[in-house]
């Protein structure tokens, strides 16, 4: 399934039904009077968060969402039926914005959360509604009102307990493959991962959701390498796992990489940089990584950071890392962890 995390849609509430002009004509009731019923209200367009959905792809094929029209009023004071609501499922974690202003209208962060995206128009009054002692036979009725209409931008922010961040090709996808059933593409070139992936990790009897987002680069918060869209998917995570490549084979300085990613998190959203982090050196099966590990550890301690080493190939340190992640998430859920004490 293709992953789509941002779409624009047009939503339109149902038109209200028109009121009816009618008069009661029955045997033995020669002066039955006005009997036109009211029109029914138009239906609403309602967005409902569904935890089983993971993409906004469906909206690429149905960019217009229209609710049902209210029925017209009828004679004998019969009111029209209300129009059918258009109930639309969206992935849990969807942010709803006004497309014109960018204003956040709703945050459907939890399964079952609902938002009325466009309200239906009111049905018109029939002529029975206008009868008075001085106007006992009104010959007019009210038309139905149009439903609310607007353009919305839907932005998906994945719901994950922990998120993997770092430069491209540092081993994030390899790690999520060995700890969960997620199967992102893994290869020895940058930007192998092009869309976010979610994996469920079990440590003893504790489960948590781990997100692997595509690699970030300098300028990600401004949209370089689509980084602003990728950062959005870890904004709800309680904990970040910041992965580094310390092998030196890329020609980059891992401590500099750490500083760059921290700055990108801070520039995108200051609270994101304050989230608890675990800093991890991947690819510890490489001789170069093992040789550089002590020196990088020493330099990162100057930032108050403890470095953990893992290898997705040999699984060295992976079990211990996931146990550490589970402990920190449990502490955060129970209120025992803080951004400062949980960073390791």
XYZ file of C-alpha atoms in Angstrom:
344
model
C 0.000 0.000 0.000
C 1.282 3.435 -0.942
C 1.999 5.711 2.024
C 0.367 9.161 1.819
C 0.649 11.425 4.861
C -0.731 14.759 3.596
C -3.764 15.540 1.433
C -6.220 18.347 0.765
C -9.940 17.587 0.618
C -13.089 19.564 -0.045
C -15.880 18.884 2.448
C -19.466 19.959 1.967
C -22.409 19.510 4.302
C -25.738 18.462 2.843
C -28.181 21.107 1.584
C -31.267 21.557 3.750
C -34.578 20.487 2.218
C -37.080 23.206 1.275
C -40.291 23.777 3.150
C -43.588 22.912 1.524
C -46.526 25.144 0.619
C -49.661 23.012 1.046
C -53.213 23.262 2.394
C -55.235 20.586 4.064
C -58.220 19.564 1.974
C -60.241 16.780 3.566
C -63.889 15.949 3.724
C -65.594 17.560 6.700
C -62.615 19.920 7.160
C -63.297 22.677 4.659
C -60.952 25.053 6.395
C -58.056 22.738 7.195
C -55.604 25.556 6.698
C -51.905 25.531 5.805
C -50.269 22.133 6.128
C -46.840 22.411 4.532
C -44.124 20.530 6.413
C -40.574 21.643 7.120
C -37.628 20.450 5.076
C -35.087 18.157 6.695
C -31.657 19.361 7.764
C -28.700 18.404 5.608
C -26.284 15.754 6.843
C -22.851 16.458 8.334
C -19.420 15.345 7.129
C -17.832 13.620 10.122
C -14.205 12.468 10.407
C -13.597 9.498 12.729
C -10.133 8.337 13.815
C -9.504 4.647 13.114
C -6.495 2.937 14.675
C -6.368 0.301 11.919
C -5.559 2.829 9.166
C -2.009 3.994 8.464
C -2.280 6.129 5.317
C -4.381 8.905 3.760
C -4.178 7.244 0.357
C -7.956 6.870 -0.049
C -8.386 10.644 -0.155
C -6.254 10.841 -3.289
C -9.138 9.118 -5.067
C -12.004 10.870 -3.279
C -10.912 14.480 -2.681
C -14.532 15.690 -2.328
C -16.660 14.576 0.595
C -20.375 15.408 0.347
C -23.050 14.643 2.948
C -26.654 13.803 2.087
C -29.298 16.407 1.268
C -32.313 16.840 3.546
C -35.688 15.782 2.171
C -38.204 18.439 1.200
C -41.259 19.009 3.360
C -44.594 17.515 2.262
C -48.255 18.175 2.733
C -50.227 17.230 5.843
C -47.392 18.777 7.896
C -45.012 15.971 7.037
C -41.457 17.073 7.717
C -38.624 15.973 5.457
C -36.118 13.411 6.658
C -32.673 14.599 7.728
C -29.909 14.004 5.186
C -27.482 11.139 5.769
C -24.191 11.986 7.452
C -21.011 11.229 5.526
C -18.855 9.407 8.077
C -15.254 9.161 6.901
C -12.537 7.120 8.577
C -9.079 8.661 8.909
C -5.947 7.223 10.564
C -5.595 7.909 14.268
C -3.050 10.706 14.615
C -4.534 12.846 11.823
C -4.257 16.594 12.244
C -7.020 18.608 10.548
C -6.152 22.105 9.316
C -8.011 24.805 7.431
C -6.315 24.716 4.018
C -6.560 28.491 3.560
C -5.324 29.697 6.960
C -3.381 26.714 8.304
C -5.375 26.884 11.555
C -5.565 23.579 13.433
C -9.218 22.615 13.646
C -8.897 19.187 15.245
C -6.305 16.689 16.409
C -7.687 13.180 16.021
C -4.959 11.644 18.129
C -6.840 8.692 19.595
C -8.955 5.971 17.957
C -12.625 6.886 18.081
C -12.051 10.656 18.180
C -14.499 12.533 15.938
C -14.692 15.920 14.255
C -17.603 17.449 12.378
C -15.761 18.797 9.351
C -18.775 20.383 7.629
C -22.238 20.893 9.078
C -25.367 20.423 7.032
C -27.692 23.303 6.176
C -30.940 23.868 8.033
C -34.129 22.735 6.408
C -36.636 25.414 5.423
C -39.906 25.995 7.271
C -43.141 24.992 5.545
C -46.074 27.377 5.261
C -47.738 25.829 8.317
C -44.939 27.446 10.322
C -46.050 30.941 9.259
C -49.754 30.764 10.018
C -50.931 33.583 12.316
C -54.356 34.942 13.326
C -53.941 37.685 10.754
C -52.439 35.488 8.032
C -54.266 32.197 8.167
C -53.317 31.028 4.675
C -49.666 31.897 4.016
C -48.557 30.946 0.538
C -44.833 30.942 1.059
C -42.275 28.615 2.590
C -38.599 28.860 3.363
C -35.948 27.319 1.113
C -33.346 25.074 2.687
C -29.938 26.544 3.502
C -26.734 25.258 1.867
C -24.390 23.148 3.941
C -21.011 24.346 5.203
C -18.276 24.090 2.595
C -14.515 24.399 3.039
C -11.149 22.957 2.089
C -9.184 21.028 4.692
C -5.617 19.782 4.838
C -5.181 16.427 6.558
C -1.747 15.702 7.996
C -0.930 12.297 9.408
C 1.316 12.117 12.461
C 2.049 8.480 13.250
C 1.238 7.255 16.749
C 4.365 5.650 18.186
C 5.829 5.259 21.664
C 9.422 5.611 20.463
C 10.898 7.040 17.271
C 14.188 6.324 15.504
C 15.969 9.448 14.244
C 19.341 10.113 12.676
C 21.162 10.665 9.400
C 20.421 8.386 6.420
C 22.053 4.946 6.387
C 22.972 4.816 10.090
C 21.160 1.514 10.717
C 17.659 2.575 11.807
C 15.823 0.297 9.378
C 18.077 -2.652 10.160
C 17.334 -2.227 13.863
C 13.544 -2.124 13.472
C 13.700 -5.222 11.265
C 15.373 -7.317 13.949
C 13.201 -6.139 16.858
C 9.769 -6.219 15.149
C 7.860 -7.590 12.171
C 8.306 -4.348 10.211
C 10.092 -4.860 6.901
C 11.530 -1.592 5.574
C 13.994 -1.758 2.701
C 17.606 -2.105 3.817
C 20.567 -1.362 1.538
C 24.008 0.215 1.676
C 23.091 3.592 0.212
C 21.524 6.790 1.603
C 17.754 7.341 1.721
C 16.884 3.659 1.445
C 13.843 4.348 3.622
C 11.480 6.740 1.855
C 8.388 6.415 4.061
C 7.895 5.912 7.822
C 7.445 2.392 9.177
C 5.875 1.196 12.415
C 6.847 -1.945 14.294
C 5.533 -3.466 17.511
C 8.245 -4.550 19.941
C 7.624 -6.893 22.862
C 9.910 -6.921 25.920
C 8.700 -9.555 28.376
C 4.987 -8.681 28.761
C 5.359 -5.047 27.693
C 4.575 -3.965 24.111
C 5.452 -0.662 22.504
C 5.296 0.829 19.010
C 8.556 1.869 17.369
C 8.633 4.261 14.378
C 11.412 4.317 11.792
C 11.378 7.576 9.815
C 13.534 8.331 6.767
C 16.959 9.790 7.453
C 17.306 13.466 8.307
C 19.873 15.891 6.939
C 20.946 19.401 7.773
C 18.098 21.792 6.951
C 15.448 19.115 7.562
C 13.258 21.543 9.537
C 13.063 23.766 6.428
C 12.018 20.833 4.242
C 15.431 19.734 2.966
C 15.080 16.077 1.985
C 11.392 16.322 3.010
C 12.670 16.395 6.590
C 9.825 18.557 7.903
C 7.318 15.908 6.827
C 9.376 13.119 8.390
C 9.892 14.956 11.686
C 6.129 15.253 12.013
C 5.894 11.487 12.493
C 8.013 11.434 15.656
C 6.381 14.491 17.214
C 3.957 12.319 19.208
C 6.593 9.813 20.378
C 7.367 9.798 24.088
C 10.994 8.769 23.534
C 13.534 9.202 20.730
C 16.268 6.737 19.805
C 18.997 8.803 18.157
C 21.238 6.589 16.027
C 24.771 7.455 14.904
C 27.229 5.878 12.491
C 30.610 5.996 14.235
C 32.493 3.862 11.715
C 33.969 6.888 9.963
C 33.293 5.268 6.571
C 30.917 8.083 5.598
C 33.548 10.747 6.210
C 31.247 12.517 8.684
C 31.974 13.258 12.330
C 29.403 11.381 14.486
C 29.476 14.028 17.227
C 28.828 16.707 14.627
C 25.980 14.556 13.288
C 24.524 14.403 16.787
C 24.683 18.187 17.128
C 23.112 18.753 13.696
C 20.161 16.447 14.367
C 19.610 18.033 17.775
C 19.492 21.447 16.131
C 17.054 20.205 13.492
C 14.743 18.818 16.186
C 14.946 22.114 18.077
C 14.299 24.202 14.965
C 11.333 22.094 13.891
C 9.665 22.202 17.321
C 11.533 23.049 20.569
C 9.557 20.463 22.619
C 10.759 17.759 20.215
C 14.399 18.358 21.167
C 13.462 18.146 24.848
C 12.004 14.674 24.560
C 13.907 11.921 26.369
C 16.535 10.330 24.133
C 18.689 7.246 23.975
C 21.757 7.755 21.793
C 22.901 4.618 19.967
C 25.893 3.725 17.809
C 24.819 1.241 15.158
C 26.916 -1.096 12.999
C 29.039 -2.262 15.934
C 29.865 -5.405 13.948
C 32.287 -3.259 11.930
C 35.890 -3.153 13.122
C 36.030 0.622 12.532
C 33.013 1.195 14.792
C 34.516 -0.858 17.623
C 37.794 1.011 17.299
C 36.135 4.454 17.377
C 33.597 3.684 20.111
C 35.680 4.731 23.190
C 36.684 8.091 21.689
C 33.140 8.944 20.585
C 31.812 7.983 24.019
C 34.254 10.388 25.662
C 33.300 13.265 23.363
C 29.555 12.695 23.807
C 29.893 12.708 27.584
C 30.776 16.383 27.211
C 27.182 16.792 26.007
C 25.926 14.790 28.983
C 25.122 11.854 26.717
C 25.740 8.146 27.271
C 26.370 6.153 24.084
C 25.010 2.624 23.626
C 26.420 0.294 20.977
C 24.372 -2.221 18.955
C 24.681 -4.346 15.853
C 21.620 -5.398 13.880
C 23.786 -7.992 12.081
C 25.060 -9.857 15.139
C 22.283 -8.549 17.447
C 24.948 -7.423 19.881
C 23.381 -5.075 22.448
C 19.946 -5.138 20.780
C 18.141 -6.995 23.566
C 19.690 -4.722 26.202
C 18.721 -1.628 24.210
C 15.094 -2.690 23.847
C 14.942 -3.496 27.564
C 16.247 0.008 28.293
C 13.646 1.538 25.959
C 10.883 -0.438 27.696
C 12.033 0.678 31.152
C 12.093 4.330 30.132
C 8.680 4.140 28.469
C 7.189 2.495 31.557
C 8.734 5.233 33.701
C 7.365 7.941 31.403
C 3.881 6.416 31.398
C 3.833 6.299 35.171
C 5.210 9.823 35.496
C 8.515 8.713 36.973
C 10.666 9.878 34.049
C 11.691 13.375 33.034
C 13.330 14.714 29.921
C 16.610 15.194 31.726
C 16.778 12.006 33.761
C 15.566 9.796 30.901
C 18.203 10.892 28.405
C 20.893 8.255 28.215
